[in-house]
Amino acid sequence: RHENAMRSIGSRITLWYVATLTATMACLFVAGHFLLERYLIHQLDELNEVQFKQLRATLGKDYATLTPPEIDDRIRQATESASSLFYIDMHGPMTNRFFKSRNLHGQSIPDIAGEKAYSVGVEGIGEVRVSEFQLNPYDVIVATPLAPVYDLMAGYRRVFFGLLGGALL
């Protein structure tokens, strides 16, 4: 009888330890997942801003006097090498679009009114992180694919579940 009571206490302690370990790891995973994803998306926002600053410098101080073909030529010279990383959609008043990077394949990046940084799906491209900038009188939209962030987060989840499985064993 004493042996059964000890076994029962040992079982309860083991179950308590497993439950505590699982709950602690789950909390750490959720917090880490949230913070890492936010950090990575913030980094994409900063990349978009750097690309915009490069575009602005490429256009020069006289950009407002340039014709749409001149703007197109200047931007293409500066951005073709970055076309695997950035999508650029530029338009003037009345949504008159006069520049789209070739990698958009004729698509437009959706513009969400009132938002300066957001994530959105673009047909044929997938989800992108979008940053919108003003270069009066133009709106410049710079987007970066979110697929690398999602791939990294999937790897994070695989590592977590592997660690959790190992800890439970």
PDB file of C-alpha atoms in Angstrom, residues 23-78:
ATOM      1  CA  ALA A  23       3.052  25.409 -20.563  1.00  0.00           C
ATOM      2  CA  THR A  24       6.340  27.271 -20.006  1.00  0.00           C
ATOM      3  CA  MET A  25       7.712  26.284 -23.410  1.00  0.00           C
ATOM      4  CA  ALA A  26       4.401  27.184 -25.093  1.00  0.00           C
ATOM      5  CA  CYS A  27       4.416  30.646 -23.495  1.00  0.00           C
ATOM      6  CA  LEU A  28       8.029  31.214 -24.526  1.00  0.00           C
ATOM      7  CA  PHE A  29       7.265  30.003 -28.049  1.00  0.00           C
ATOM      8  CA  VAL A  30       4.223  32.271 -28.474  1.00  0.00           C
ATOM      9  CA  ALA A  31       6.069  35.321 -27.136  1.00  0.00           C
ATOM     10  CA  GLY A  32       9.172  34.551 -29.210  1.00  0.00           C
ATOM     11  CA  HIS A  33       7.115  33.922 -32.353  1.00  0.00           C
ATOM     12  CA  PHE A  34       5.242  37.202 -31.960  1.00  0.00           C
ATOM     13  CA  LEU A  35       8.370  39.259 -31.234  1.00  0.00           C
ATOM     14  CA  LEU A  36      10.462  37.681 -34.000  1.00  0.00           C
ATOM     15  CA  GLU A  37       7.751  38.113 -36.632  1.00  0.00           C
ATOM     16  CA  ARG A  38       7.194  41.764 -35.627  1.00  0.00           C
ATOM     17  CA  TYR A  39      10.945  42.399 -35.750  1.00  0.00           C
ATOM     18  CA  LEU A  40      11.307  40.838 -39.211  1.00  0.00           C
ATOM     19  CA  ILE A  41       8.365  42.813 -40.600  1.00  0.00           C
ATOM     20  CA  HIS A  42       9.809  46.006 -39.093  1.00  0.00           C
ATOM     21  CA  GLN A  43      13.072  45.217 -40.895  1.00  0.00           C
ATOM     22  CA  LEU A  44      11.148  44.909 -44.187  1.00  0.00           C
ATOM     23  CA  ASP A  45       9.591  48.329 -43.512  1.00  0.00           C
ATOM     24  CA  GLU A  46      13.081  49.756 -43.040  1.00  0.00           C
ATOM     25  CA  LEU A  47      14.310  48.077 -46.239  1.00  0.00           C
ATOM     26  CA  ASN A  48      11.404  49.639 -48.127  1.00  0.00           C
ATOM     27  CA  GLU A  49      12.300  53.040 -46.703  1.00  0.00           C
ATOM     28  CA  VAL A  50      15.943  52.672 -47.778  1.00  0.00           C
ATOM     29  CA  GLN A  51      14.762  51.740 -51.289  1.00  0.00           C
ATOM     30  CA  PHE A  52      12.509  54.817 -51.378  1.00  0.00           C
ATOM     31  CA  LYS A  53      15.383  57.080 -50.302  1.00  0.00           C
ATOM     32  CA  GLN A  54      17.499  55.607 -53.071  1.00  0.00           C
ATOM     33  CA  LEU A  55      14.692  56.244 -55.569  1.00  0.00           C
ATOM     34  CA  ARG A  56      14.323  59.830 -54.370  1.00  0.00           C
ATOM     35  CA  ALA A  57      18.070  60.406 -54.751  1.00  0.00           C
ATOM     36  CA  THR A  58      18.007  58.801 -58.203  1.00  0.00           C
ATOM     37  CA  LEU A  59      15.189  61.071 -59.360  1.00  0.00           C
ATOM     38  CA  GLY A  60      17.071  64.143 -58.153  1.00  0.00           C
ATOM     39  CA  LYS A  61      15.803  67.457 -56.877  1.00  0.00           C
ATOM     40  CA  ASP A  62      14.286  68.293 -60.264  1.00  0.00           C
ATOM     41  CA  TYR A  63      11.954  65.256 -60.251  1.00  0.00           C
ATOM     42  CA  ALA A  64       8.791  67.390 -60.434  1.00  0.00           C
ATOM     43  CA  THR A  65       9.880  68.800 -63.811  1.00  0.00           C
ATOM     44  CA  LEU A  66      10.587  65.370 -65.335  1.00  0.00           C
ATOM     45  CA  THR A  67       8.255  63.751 -67.823  1.00  0.00           C
ATOM     46  CA  PRO A  68       6.839  60.279 -67.048  1.00  0.00           C
ATOM     47  CA  PRO A  69       9.230  58.644 -69.588  1.00  0.00           C
ATOM     48  CA  GLU A  70      12.223  60.407 -67.952  1.00  0.00           C
ATOM     49  CA  ILE A  71      11.101  59.268 -64.502  1.00  0.00           C
ATOM     50  CA  ASP A  72      10.592  55.746 -65.835  1.00  0.00           C
ATOM     51  CA  ASP A  73      14.093  55.706 -67.339  1.00  0.00           C
ATOM     52  CA  ARG A  74      15.794  57.002 -64.180  1.00  0.00           C
ATOM     53  CA  ILE A  75      13.977  54.587 -61.882  1.00  0.00           C
ATOM     54  CA  ARG A  76      14.582  51.567 -64.134  1.00  0.00           C
ATOM     55  CA  GLN A  77      18.316  52.270 -64.254  1.00  0.00           C
ATOM     56  CA  ALA A  78      18.430  52.361 -60.456  1.00  0.00           C
TER      57      ALA A  78
END
